Tab-separated table of C-alpha atoms and ligand atoms in Angstrom:
chain	number	residue	atom	x	y	z
A	1	UNK	CA	-6.451	22.875	-33.128
A	2	UNK	CA	-7.031	23.428	-29.444
A	3	UNK	CA	-9.156	20.819	-27.782
A	4	UNK	CA	-10.205	20.256	-24.205
A	5	UNK	CA	-9.437	16.792	-23.011
A	6	UNK	CA	-11.992	15.171	-20.735
A	7	UNK	CA	-11.167	15.669	-17.076
A	8	UNK	CA	-10.666	12.232	-15.624
A	9	UNK	CA	-10.192	13.828	-12.244
A	10	UNK	CA	-9.609	17.322	-10.965
A	11	UNK	CA	-8.609	19.205	-7.877
A	12	UNK	CA	-9.696	22.660	-6.887
A	13	UNK	CA	-6.688	23.654	-4.818
A	14	UNK	CA	-4.321	23.448	-6.621
A	15	UNK	CA	-6.350	23.513	-9.884
A	16	UNK	CA	-5.067	20.449	-11.763
A	17	UNK	CA	-6.772	17.731	-13.774
A	18	UNK	CA	-5.956	14.266	-15.080
A	19	UNK	CA	-3.654	13.453	-12.226
A	20	UNK	CA	-2.166	9.963	-12.392
A	21	UNK	CA	-1.168	9.669	-8.773
A	22	UNK	CA	-0.516	11.479	-5.535
A	23	UNK	CA	2.374	11.204	-3.153
A	24	UNK	CA	0.730	11.710	0.198
A	25	UNK	CA	3.396	13.141	2.466
A	26	UNK	CA	2.936	12.359	6.155
A	27	UNK	CA	5.296	13.225	8.985
A	28	UNK	CA	6.315	10.875	11.777
A	29	UNK	CA	6.244	13.980	14.002
A	30	UNK	CA	5.910	17.764	13.757
A	31	UNK	CA	3.057	17.612	12.854
A	32	UNK	CA	2.188	14.447	14.808
A	33	UNK	CA	1.518	11.303	12.806
A	34	UNK	CA	-2.244	10.804	12.646
A	35	UNK	CA	-3.944	7.717	11.233
A	36	UNK	CA	-7.207	9.622	11.202
A	37	UNK	CA	-5.771	12.366	9.043
A	38	UNK	CA	-4.022	9.835	6.796
A	39	UNK	CA	-7.357	8.079	6.214
A	40	UNK	CA	-9.100	11.351	5.478
A	41	UNK	CA	-6.526	12.270	2.827
A	42	UNK	CA	-6.803	8.795	1.293
A	43	UNK	CA	-10.600	8.909	1.201
A	44	UNK	CA	-10.473	12.349	-0.396
A	45	UNK	CA	-8.022	11.162	-3.064
A	46	UNK	CA	-9.897	7.917	-3.714
A	47	UNK	CA	-13.053	9.988	-4.088
A	48	UNK	CA	-11.273	11.860	-6.881
A	49	UNK	CA	-10.012	8.559	-8.291
A	50	UNK	CA	-6.419	9.466	-7.666
A	51	UNK	CA	-4.162	6.613	-6.640
A	52	UNK	CA	-2.015	7.491	-3.642
A	53	UNK	CA	1.400	6.462	-2.464
A	54	UNK	CA	2.476	7.353	1.046
A	55	UNK	CA	5.801	8.955	1.964
A	56	UNK	CA	6.794	9.139	5.621
A	57	UNK	CA	9.000	12.108	6.499
A	58	UNK	CA	10.843	13.141	9.668
A	59	UNK	CA	11.801	9.596	10.643
A	60	UNK	CA	14.710	11.223	12.496
A	61	UNK	CA	12.392	13.064	14.881
A	62	UNK	CA	10.855	10.091	16.705
A	63	UNK	CA	12.202	7.430	19.044
A	64	UNK	CA	12.846	4.017	17.467
A	65	UNK	CA	9.840	2.466	19.273
A	66	UNK	CA	7.468	5.099	17.902
A	67	UNK	CA	8.955	4.737	14.424
A	68	UNK	CA	8.350	0.980	14.599
A	69	UNK	CA	4.755	1.601	15.597
A	70	UNK	CA	4.213	3.957	12.666
A	71	UNK	CA	5.909	1.595	10.230
A	72	UNK	CA	3.726	-1.275	11.447
A	73	UNK	CA	0.672	0.869	10.734
A	74	UNK	CA	1.974	1.773	7.280
A	75	UNK	CA	2.577	-1.919	6.521
A	76	UNK	CA	-1.201	-2.326	6.817
A	77	UNK	CA	-1.689	0.316	4.118
A	78	UNK	CA	0.891	-1.428	1.947
A	79	UNK	CA	-1.178	-4.617	2.266
A	80	UNK	CA	-4.270	-2.887	0.945
A	81	UNK	CA	-2.477	-1.488	-2.072
A	82	UNK	CA	-0.761	1.741	-1.107
A	83	UNK	CA	2.949	1.800	-1.807
A	84	UNK	CA	4.705	3.318	1.185
A	85	UNK	CA	8.133	4.879	1.437
A	86	UNK	CA	9.985	5.574	4.655
A	87	UNK	CA	13.621	6.510	4.637
A	88	UNK	CA	15.645	6.027	7.812
A	89	UNK	CA	17.539	8.328	7.974
A	90	UNK	CA	15.525	10.772	5.829
A	91	UNK	CA	16.276	11.181	2.116
A	92	UNK	CA	18.416	8.108	1.496
A	93	UNK	CA	19.373	7.746	-2.142
A	94	UNK	CA	17.671	4.357	-2.547
A	95	UNK	CA	14.326	5.611	-1.233
A	96	UNK	CA	14.486	8.732	-3.382
A	97	UNK	CA	15.272	6.593	-6.437
A	98	UNK	CA	12.261	4.371	-5.714
A	99	UNK	CA	9.970	7.396	-5.484
A	100	UNK	CA	11.393	8.878	-8.689
A	101	UNK	CA	10.757	5.561	-10.439
A	102	UNK	CA	7.158	5.585	-9.218
A	103	UNK	CA	6.376	8.954	-10.793
A	104	UNK	CA	8.244	8.486	-14.051
A	105	UNK	CA	5.880	9.408	-16.929
A	106	UNK	CA	3.070	10.103	-14.481
A	107	UNK	CA	1.492	13.391	-13.543
A	108	UNK	CA	2.106	13.254	-9.826
A	109	UNK	CA	0.921	15.662	-7.181
A	110	UNK	CA	2.378	16.003	-3.707
A	111	UNK	CA	-0.125	16.550	-0.969
A	112	UNK	CA	-0.281	16.419	2.810
A	113	UNK	CA	-0.442	18.639	5.842
A	114	UNK	CA	1.378	21.949	6.001
A	115	UNK	CA	4.814	21.331	7.445
A	116	UNK	CA	4.798	17.615	6.601
A	117	UNK	CA	7.853	18.128	4.406
A	118	UNK	CA	6.495	18.256	0.841
A	119	UNK	CA	8.740	21.074	-0.406
A	120	UNK	CA	11.801	19.565	1.246
A	121	UNK	CA	11.062	16.166	-0.291
A	122	UNK	CA	10.521	17.642	-3.750
A	123	UNK	CA	13.830	19.475	-3.444
A	124	UNK	CA	15.558	16.182	-2.693
A	125	UNK	CA	13.780	14.388	-5.532
A	126	UNK	CA	14.386	17.130	-8.086
A	127	UNK	CA	17.094	19.447	-6.773
A	128	UNK	CA	16.507	23.078	-7.650
A	129	UNK	CA	12.903	22.516	-8.721
A	130	UNK	CA	11.098	24.292	-5.911
A	131	UNK	CA	10.394	27.961	-5.674
A	132	UNK	CA	12.485	29.679	-3.050
A	133	UNK	CA	10.733	29.626	0.334
A	134	UNK	CA	8.137	32.405	0.515
A	135	UNK	CA	8.271	33.189	-3.214
A	136	UNK	CA	5.727	30.613	-4.352
A	137	UNK	CA	2.450	31.915	-5.786
A	138	UNK	CA	0.757	29.280	-3.614
A	139	UNK	CA	1.738	26.571	-1.127
B	201	GDP	N1	14.161	16.773	10.957
B	201	GDP	C1	13.536	16.778	9.778
B	201	GDP	N2	13.005	17.919	9.322
B	201	GDP	C2	12.377	17.899	8.118
B	201	GDP	C3	12.286	16.721	7.326
B	201	GDP	N3	11.585	17.019	6.202
B	201	GDP	C4	11.265	18.331	6.297
B	201	GDP	N4	11.730	18.863	7.457
B	201	GDP	C5	11.560	20.243	7.950
B	201	GDP	O1	10.175	20.464	8.215
B	201	GDP	C6	9.823	21.809	7.945
B	201	GDP	C7	8.625	21.847	6.994
B	201	GDP	O2	9.012	21.281	5.757
B	201	GDP	P1	8.406	21.771	4.363
B	201	GDP	O3	9.105	21.003	3.301
B	201	GDP	O4	8.415	23.261	4.263
B	201	GDP	O5	6.892	21.264	4.522
B	201	GDP	P2	5.626	21.502	3.557
B	201	GDP	O6	4.796	22.542	4.222
B	201	GDP	O7	4.922	20.182	3.522
B	201	GDP	O8	6.142	21.908	2.205
B	201	GDP	C8	11.068	22.482	7.365
B	201	GDP	O9	11.701	23.199	8.404
B	201	GDP	C9	11.931	21.304	6.918
B	201	GDP	O10	13.312	21.596	6.960
B	201	GDP	C10	12.875	15.511	7.838
B	201	GDP	O11	12.834	14.428	7.244
B	201	GDP	N5	13.499	15.612	9.053
B	202	MG	MG1	5.707	23.568	1.041
């Protein structure tokens, strides 16, 4: 028998429900790291009752001092309950393994600004999983 399960949470774009967690992908640069934008994404996700973890991309594109500044900011988010991942250099095996462990058996969505590096990250986490660039029905 077909049955609709209750929607514990739902998103409109993309249309998904009963999400266990989100990996919020934020770039250190290109697009510029923005605490304001990070907070807005977190508030949006919390409003949908979706727990977020934060993944910092493009750590290779900023000077060490700027990276330290960003990591200090992210440590504050860690303290209030958001797991954060930041690989220096990008896509180190240990960081990728930690992220994979965090979404094991969980319906996980990847969200964040256009160009933040979501597709690239997903390709590193699950090689061959992404649609070829430009062929995706959305995103
Ligand atoms: N230098 C650098 N470039 C990256 C990194 N991650 C992604 N990119 C590049 O950033 C651009 C946007 O990435 P993409 O995965 O398409 O972003 P999306 O829009 O969030 O899916 C692409 O040209 C990627 O190759 C990174 O860690 N370092
Ligand atoms: Mg993409």
